[in-house]
Amino acid sequence: MTFTVPQHLEIEIDELVTHYPVKRSASLMVLHALQEHFGWISEGAAEWTAKKLGLQPINVYELVTFYPMFRQEPVGKYQIKVCRTLSCALGGAYGLHKQFCEKLGLDAHKHGPQTTKDGKFTVEFVECLASCGTAPVMMVGDKLYEGVSKAKAEEIVGGCK
Ligand code: FES
């Protein structure tokens, strides 16, 4: 299957590249733009980026595999990220993660992000979200939720339409 980028996005990316002294320096920003549009970085997207920036595909794969913010597989419409670093772990993060997994029919013991069969939710643990004083903390997409109780977790999932 061929990977194609819509014209408006390619124009946006071409403009973005002009902000850097060398094309390679735009790699992360190009990947972010592609991920924002497609939701993840496919092999095709990585190869397209390499070609666009005059790089070898390995130069792009090493970024995609190094930075955890890049997705290497499709994700759900709602991405639930539960912080599991110390304050949140002590504040009940593992219970919250289990609650989400059980509610959405996912395996709480499985490693890495999991997406529901209908493609609506992805649930995963993440590291510190920089709000340790209000643990447990989680995000849905870009929205941060602090001091998340079991009841609040139910409300959060219920609010995802
Ligand atoms: S430990 Fe969870 S926000 Fe820092």
CSV table of C-alpha atoms and ligand atoms in Angstrom, one decimal:
chain,number,residue,atom,x,y,z
A,1,MET,CA,0.0,0.0,0.0
A,2,THR,CA,1.3,3.4,-0.9
A,3,PHE,CA,1.6,6.1,1.7
A,4,THR,CA,0.2,9.5,0.5
A,5,VAL,CA,0.1,12.8,2.2
A,6,PRO,CA,-2.7,15.2,1.4
A,7,GLN,CA,-1.6,18.2,-0.5
A,8,HIS,CA,-2.5,20.7,2.2
A,9,LEU,CA,-0.4,18.8,4.7
A,10,GLU,CA,2.6,18.5,2.4
A,11,ILE,CA,2.4,22.3,1.8
A,12,GLU,CA,2.4,22.8,5.6
A,13,ILE,CA,5.4,20.5,6.0
A,14,ASP,CA,7.3,22.1,3.2
A,15,GLU,CA,6.8,25.5,4.8
A,16,LEU,CA,7.8,24.0,8.2
A,17,VAL,CA,11.1,22.7,6.8
A,18,THR,CA,12.1,26.2,5.6
A,19,HIS,CA,12.4,27.2,9.3
A,20,TYR,CA,15.5,25.0,9.8
A,21,PRO,CA,19.0,25.7,8.5
A,22,VAL,CA,19.3,22.0,7.4
A,23,LYS,CA,16.4,19.8,6.4
A,24,ARG,CA,17.4,17.1,8.8
A,25,SER,CA,16.8,19.4,11.8
A,26,ALA,CA,13.1,19.5,10.9
A,27,SER,CA,12.7,15.7,11.4
A,28,LEU,CA,10.9,15.8,14.7
A,29,MET,CA,8.5,18.5,13.6
A,30,VAL,CA,7.7,16.7,10.4
A,31,LEU,CA,7.0,13.5,12.3
A,32,HIS,CA,4.8,15.4,14.8
A,33,ALA,CA,2.8,16.9,11.9
A,34,LEU,CA,2.3,13.5,10.3
A,35,GLN,CA,1.3,12.0,13.6
A,36,GLU,CA,-1.2,14.7,14.3
A,37,HIS,CA,-2.8,14.1,10.9
A,38,PHE,CA,-2.7,10.3,10.8
A,39,GLY,CA,-2.6,9.4,14.5
A,40,TRP,CA,0.6,7.4,14.2
A,41,ILE,CA,3.8,7.0,12.3
A,42,SER,CA,3.5,4.1,9.9
A,43,GLU,CA,6.5,2.6,8.0
A,44,GLY,CA,5.2,4.5,5.0
A,45,ALA,CA,5.2,7.7,6.9
A,46,ALA,CA,8.7,7.2,8.1
A,47,GLU,CA,10.0,6.4,4.6
A,48,TRP,CA,8.1,9.4,3.2
A,49,THR,CA,9.8,11.6,5.9
A,50,ALA,CA,13.2,10.3,5.0
A,51,LYS,CA,12.7,11.0,1.3
A,52,LYS,CA,11.3,14.4,2.0
A,53,LEU,CA,14.3,15.4,4.1
A,54,GLY,CA,17.0,13.6,2.0
A,55,LEU,CA,17.7,11.1,4.7
A,56,GLN,CA,18.0,7.3,4.9
A,57,PRO,CA,14.9,5.6,6.4
A,58,ILE,CA,17.0,4.4,9.4
A,59,ASN,CA,17.6,8.0,10.3
A,60,VAL,CA,13.9,8.5,10.8
A,61,TYR,CA,13.2,5.0,12.4
A,62,GLU,CA,15.7,5.8,15.1
A,63,LEU,CA,13.7,8.8,16.1
A,64,VAL,CA,10.4,7.1,15.9
A,65,THR,CA,11.6,4.2,18.1
A,66,PHE,CA,13.5,6.3,20.5
A,67,TYR,CA,10.9,8.9,21.5
A,68,PRO,CA,7.9,7.4,23.3
A,69,MET,CA,5.5,10.1,22.1
A,70,PHE,CA,5.7,8.7,18.6
A,71,ARG,CA,3.1,6.0,17.9
A,72,GLN,CA,4.1,3.0,15.8
A,73,GLU,CA,0.6,1.6,15.6
A,74,PRO,CA,-2.8,3.1,15.2
A,75,VAL,CA,-4.4,4.4,18.4
A,76,GLY,CA,-8.0,4.9,19.6
A,77,LYS,CA,-10.0,8.0,19.3
A,78,TYR,CA,-9.5,8.6,23.0
A,79,GLN,CA,-6.0,8.0,24.4
A,80,ILE,CA,-6.1,7.3,28.1
A,81,LYS,CA,-2.7,7.7,29.7
A,82,VAL,CA,-2.3,6.8,33.4
A,83,CYS,CA,0.8,8.0,35.2
A,84,ARG,CA,2.6,5.2,37.0
A,85,THR,CA,5.6,7.0,38.5
A,86,LEU,CA,6.1,7.0,42.2
A,87,SER,CA,3.5,9.6,43.5
A,88,CYS,CA,0.8,8.3,41.2
A,89,ALA,CA,1.7,4.6,41.9
A,90,LEU,CA,1.4,5.3,45.6
A,91,GLY,CA,-1.8,7.2,44.9
A,92,GLY,CA,-3.6,4.4,43.2
A,93,ALA,CA,-2.5,4.5,39.5
A,94,TYR,CA,-2.4,0.7,39.2
A,95,GLY,CA,-6.0,0.4,40.4
A,96,LEU,CA,-7.1,3.1,38.0
A,97,HIS,CA,-5.4,1.4,35.1
A,98,LYS,CA,-7.0,-1.9,36.0
A,99,GLN,CA,-10.4,-0.1,36.3
A,100,PHE,CA,-10.1,1.3,32.8
A,101,CYS,CA,-8.9,-2.0,31.4
A,102,GLU,CA,-11.7,-4.0,33.0
A,103,LYS,CA,-14.3,-1.5,31.9
A,104,LEU,CA,-13.1,-1.4,28.3
A,105,GLY,CA,-12.5,-5.2,28.0
A,106,LEU,CA,-8.7,-4.9,27.9
A,107,ASP,CA,-6.0,-7.0,29.7
A,108,ALA,CA,-4.7,-5.0,32.7
A,109,HIS,CA,-1.5,-7.2,32.8
A,110,LYS,CA,-0.5,-6.7,29.2
A,111,HIS,CA,2.5,-4.6,28.5
A,112,GLY,CA,2.3,-1.4,26.4
A,113,PRO,CA,-0.7,0.5,24.9
A,114,GLN,CA,-3.9,-1.4,24.2
A,115,THR,CA,-6.7,-0.4,21.9
A,116,THR,CA,-10.3,-1.5,22.1
A,117,LYS,CA,-11.6,-3.5,19.2
A,118,ASP,CA,-13.9,-0.7,18.1
A,119,GLY,CA,-10.9,1.6,17.9
A,120,LYS,CA,-12.4,4.0,20.4
A,121,PHE,CA,-10.0,3.9,23.4
A,122,THR,CA,-6.3,3.3,23.9
A,123,VAL,CA,-5.2,2.7,27.5
A,124,GLU,CA,-1.6,2.9,28.6
A,125,PHE,CA,0.7,3.7,31.4
A,126,VAL,CA,3.0,6.7,31.0
A,127,GLU,CA,5.8,8.2,33.2
A,128,CYS,CA,5.5,11.3,35.3
A,129,LEU,CA,3.1,13.9,33.9
A,130,ALA,CA,4.6,16.6,36.1
A,131,SER,CA,1.8,17.0,38.5
A,132,CYS,CA,3.0,14.7,41.3
A,133,GLY,CA,1.4,16.7,44.1
A,134,THR,CA,-2.1,16.0,42.8
A,135,ALA,CA,-1.7,12.2,42.2
A,136,PRO,CA,-3.1,10.1,40.8
A,137,VAL,CA,-2.9,11.9,37.5
A,138,MET,CA,-4.0,10.9,34.0
A,139,MET,CA,-4.7,12.4,30.6
A,140,VAL,CA,-7.2,11.8,27.9
A,141,GLY,CA,-5.7,13.2,24.8
A,142,ASP,CA,-4.3,16.6,25.8
A,143,LYS,CA,-6.5,17.1,28.9
A,144,LEU,CA,-5.0,16.5,32.3
A,145,TYR,CA,-7.0,15.0,35.2
A,146,GLU,CA,-5.7,15.3,38.7
A,147,GLY,CA,-6.6,13.5,41.9
A,148,VAL,CA,-8.6,10.9,40.0
A,149,SER,CA,-10.8,8.8,42.2
A,150,LYS,CA,-12.6,5.6,41.0
A,151,ALA,CA,-15.8,7.6,40.6
A,152,LYS,CA,-14.0,10.4,38.6
A,153,ALA,CA,-12.5,7.7,36.4
A,154,GLU,CA,-16.0,6.4,35.6
A,155,GLU,CA,-17.2,9.9,34.8
A,156,ILE,CA,-14.2,10.5,32.5
A,157,VAL,CA,-14.8,7.4,30.4
A,158,GLY,CA,-18.5,8.2,30.4
A,159,GLY,CA,-17.8,11.6,29.0
A,160,CYS,CA,-15.9,10.2,26.0
A,161,LYS,CA,-18.6,10.0,23.3
B,1,FES,S1,4.3,10.8,39.5
B,1,FES,FE1,2.5,11.1,38.4
B,1,FES,S2,2.6,13.1,37.8
B,1,FES,FE2,4.5,12.8,38.7
